[in-house]
Amino acid sequence: QVQLEESGGGLVQAGGSLRLSCVASGGTFSRYTMGWFRQAPGKERELVAAHKRIGGNVYSAEYTDSVKGRFTISRHNALNTVYLEMNTLKPEDTAVYYCAAAAGDSDYRRLAAYDYWGQGTQVTVSS
């Protein structure tokens, strides 16, 4: 069983930056595809970024179009941690951000591909 705990959310002005962290316990962290999702009030949960495991310790970073060039996903396997660096934040980035881990090879873009989820951390961007 894998447990995920996010941190780093908060209130920031538009144009500002935040770094989210997600620490995993249990399982073999390096084997998982890790994703960051977000859910705004009244909207569906959506993928923001994924650190997709290709094989061994080789990964690819994938982003939804709205955050490309502004957000960066990375991981530190020795610390069992995945990060989401968010720059040039916009009010429309306001949401609860969730970390998720996928053990299999299903489509990383789909929520159903992920086996474990964190509780979420609130990010609020003021205009």
mmCIF file of C-alpha atoms in Angstrom:
data_model
loop_
_atom_site.group_PDB
_atom_site.id
_atom_site.type_symbol
_atom_site.label_atom_id
_atom_site.label_comp_id
_atom_site.label_asym_id
_atom_site.label_seq_id
_atom_site.Cartn_x
_atom_site.Cartn_y
_atom_site.Cartn_z
ATOM 1 C CA GLN A 1 0.000 0.000 0.000
ATOM 2 C CA VAL A 2 1.309 3.412 -0.990
ATOM 3 C CA GLN A 3 0.494 6.576 0.882
ATOM 4 C CA LEU A 4 0.980 9.987 -0.691
ATOM 5 C CA GLU A 5 1.172 13.288 1.123
ATOM 6 C CA GLU A 6 1.206 16.629 -0.660
ATOM 7 C CA SER A 7 2.507 19.915 0.672
ATOM 8 C CA GLY A 8 3.419 23.352 -0.577
ATOM 9 C CA GLY A 9 0.062 24.797 -1.498
ATOM 10 C CA GLY A 10 -1.021 28.249 -0.457
ATOM 11 C CA LEU A 11 -2.146 31.685 -1.540
ATOM 12 C CA VAL A 12 -0.081 33.541 -4.117
ATOM 13 C CA GLN A 13 -0.581 36.547 -6.351
ATOM 14 C CA ALA A 14 -0.877 36.187 -10.083
ATOM 15 C CA GLY A 15 2.559 35.915 -11.638
ATOM 16 C CA GLY A 16 3.979 34.277 -8.551
ATOM 17 C CA SER A 17 5.405 30.813 -7.971
ATOM 18 C CA LEU A 18 4.840 27.805 -5.767
ATOM 19 C CA ARG A 19 6.497 24.426 -5.474
ATOM 20 C CA LEU A 20 4.385 21.453 -4.537
ATOM 21 C CA SER A 21 5.909 18.329 -3.054
ATOM 22 C CA CYS A 22 4.486 14.850 -2.714
ATOM 23 C CA VAL A 23 6.169 12.284 -0.509
ATOM 24 C CA ALA A 24 5.366 8.618 -0.998
ATOM 25 C CA SER A 25 5.616 5.913 1.621
ATOM 26 C CA GLY A 26 5.342 2.216 0.878
ATOM 27 C CA GLY A 27 5.928 0.572 -2.461
ATOM 28 C CA THR A 28 8.881 1.105 -4.780
ATOM 29 C CA PHE A 29 8.662 4.755 -5.724
ATOM 30 C CA SER A 30 10.967 4.558 -8.737
ATOM 31 C CA ARG A 31 8.633 2.100 -10.452
ATOM 32 C CA TYR A 32 5.630 4.397 -10.459
ATOM 33 C CA THR A 33 4.430 6.882 -12.984
ATOM 34 C CA MET A 34 3.632 9.952 -10.896
ATOM 35 C CA GLY A 35 0.988 12.482 -11.772
ATOM 36 C CA TRP A 36 -0.216 15.827 -10.564
ATOM 37 C CA PHE A 37 -3.910 16.524 -11.045
ATOM 38 C CA ARG A 38 -6.069 19.459 -10.071
ATOM 39 C CA GLN A 39 -9.721 20.042 -9.439
ATOM 40 C CA ALA A 40 -11.342 23.460 -9.380
ATOM 41 C CA PRO A 41 -14.794 24.006 -7.825
ATOM 42 C CA GLY A 42 -17.509 22.687 -10.103
ATOM 43 C CA LYS A 43 -15.032 21.154 -12.520
ATOM 44 C CA GLU A 44 -13.717 17.692 -13.191
ATOM 45 C CA ARG A 45 -10.340 16.583 -11.963
ATOM 46 C CA GLU A 46 -7.773 17.041 -14.701
ATOM 47 C CA LEU A 47 -4.212 15.999 -15.330
ATOM 48 C CA VAL A 48 -1.689 18.803 -14.979
ATOM 49 C CA ALA A 49 1.590 16.945 -15.388
ATOM 50 C CA ALA A 50 2.921 13.415 -15.299
ATOM 51 C CA HIS A 51 6.347 11.913 -14.824
ATOM 52 C CA LYS A 52 5.843 8.805 -16.866
ATOM 53 C CA ARG A 53 8.071 5.821 -16.265
ATOM 54 C CA ILE A 54 9.403 4.502 -19.564
ATOM 55 C CA GLY A 55 11.604 1.791 -18.098
ATOM 56 C CA GLY A 56 14.300 1.398 -15.483
ATOM 57 C CA ASN A 57 14.934 4.878 -14.127
ATOM 58 C CA VAL A 58 14.024 6.574 -17.384
ATOM 59 C CA TYR A 59 11.066 8.912 -17.322
ATOM 60 C CA SER A 60 9.356 11.406 -19.566
ATOM 61 C CA ALA A 61 7.670 14.591 -18.409
ATOM 62 C CA GLU A 62 4.252 15.288 -19.878
ATOM 63 C CA TYR A 63 2.120 18.399 -19.459
ATOM 64 C CA THR A 64 -1.324 19.591 -20.272
ATOM 65 C CA ASP A 65 -1.225 22.438 -22.792
ATOM 66 C CA SER A 66 -2.372 25.127 -20.354
ATOM 67 C CA VAL A 67 0.709 24.727 -18.132
ATOM 68 C CA LYS A 68 3.429 24.031 -20.690
ATOM 69 C CA GLY A 69 6.316 26.433 -20.235
ATOM 70 C CA ARG A 70 5.124 27.423 -16.748
ATOM 71 C CA PHE A 71 5.086 24.194 -14.717
ATOM 72 C CA THR A 72 7.843 21.626 -14.272
ATOM 73 C CA ILE A 73 7.448 18.145 -12.834
ATOM 74 C CA SER A 74 10.442 16.333 -11.398
ATOM 75 C CA ARG A 75 11.222 13.576 -8.958
ATOM 76 C CA HIS A 76 13.878 12.530 -6.484
ATOM 77 C CA ASN A 77 13.703 8.767 -6.162
ATOM 78 C CA ALA A 78 16.031 8.577 -3.174
ATOM 79 C CA LEU A 79 13.625 10.856 -1.293
ATOM 80 C CA ASN A 80 10.475 9.189 -2.654
ATOM 81 C CA THR A 81 9.318 12.630 -3.692
ATOM 82 C CA VAL A 82 7.776 14.179 -6.774
ATOM 83 C CA TYR A 83 7.662 17.940 -7.247
ATOM 84 C CA LEU A 84 5.612 20.373 -9.242
ATOM 85 C CA GLU A 85 7.290 23.717 -9.766
ATOM 86 C CA MET A 86 4.657 26.261 -10.774
ATOM 87 C CA ASN A 87 5.698 29.615 -12.193
ATOM 88 C CA THR A 88 3.799 32.543 -13.676
ATOM 89 C CA LEU A 89 0.685 31.418 -11.872
ATOM 90 C CA LYS A 90 -2.691 32.589 -13.093
ATOM 91 C CA PRO A 91 -6.040 32.841 -11.283
ATOM 92 C CA GLU A 92 -7.300 29.961 -13.433
ATOM 93 C CA ASP A 93 -4.667 27.728 -11.815
ATOM 94 C CA THR A 94 -6.644 27.939 -8.576
ATOM 95 C CA ALA A 95 -7.638 24.418 -7.541
ATOM 96 C CA VAL A 96 -6.944 21.592 -5.180
ATOM 97 C CA TYR A 97 -3.854 19.801 -6.463
ATOM 98 C CA TYR A 98 -3.545 16.056 -6.042
ATOM 99 C CA CYS A 99 -0.582 13.770 -6.342
ATOM 100 C CA ALA A 100 -1.177 10.280 -7.745
ATOM 101 C CA ALA A 101 0.847 7.146 -8.419
ATOM 102 C CA ALA A 102 0.305 4.611 -11.179
ATOM 103 C CA ALA A 103 1.844 1.157 -10.898
ATOM 104 C CA GLY A 104 0.869 -0.101 -14.356
ATOM 105 C CA ASP A 105 1.256 0.960 -17.954
ATOM 106 C CA SER A 106 -2.209 2.324 -18.581
ATOM 107 C CA ASP A 107 -2.715 5.654 -20.286
ATOM 108 C CA TYR A 108 -1.172 8.165 -17.862
ATOM 109 C CA ARG A 109 -3.667 10.801 -18.968
ATOM 110 C CA ARG A 110 -6.583 8.910 -17.451
ATOM 111 C CA LEU A 111 -7.551 9.142 -13.775
ATOM 112 C CA ALA A 112 -8.327 5.431 -13.790
ATOM 113 C CA ALA A 113 -4.670 4.636 -14.510
ATOM 114 C CA TYR A 114 -3.662 5.798 -11.048
ATOM 115 C CA ASP A 115 -3.778 3.435 -8.105
ATOM 116 C CA TYR A 116 -2.993 5.763 -5.232
ATOM 117 C CA TRP A 117 -3.993 9.329 -4.441
ATOM 118 C CA GLY A 118 -3.033 11.955 -1.925
ATOM 119 C CA GLN A 119 -5.488 14.117 0.000
ATOM 120 C CA GLY A 120 -4.721 17.237 -1.997
ATOM 121 C CA THR A 121 -3.329 20.671 -1.296
ATOM 122 C CA GLN A 122 -5.098 23.944 -2.044
ATOM 123 C CA VAL A 123 -3.535 26.424 -4.439
ATOM 124 C CA THR A 124 -5.183 29.826 -4.666
ATOM 125 C CA VAL A 125 -3.970 32.464 -7.110
ATOM 126 C CA SER A 126 -5.319 35.966 -6.577
ATOM 127 C CA SER A 127 -5.619 38.474 -9.382
#
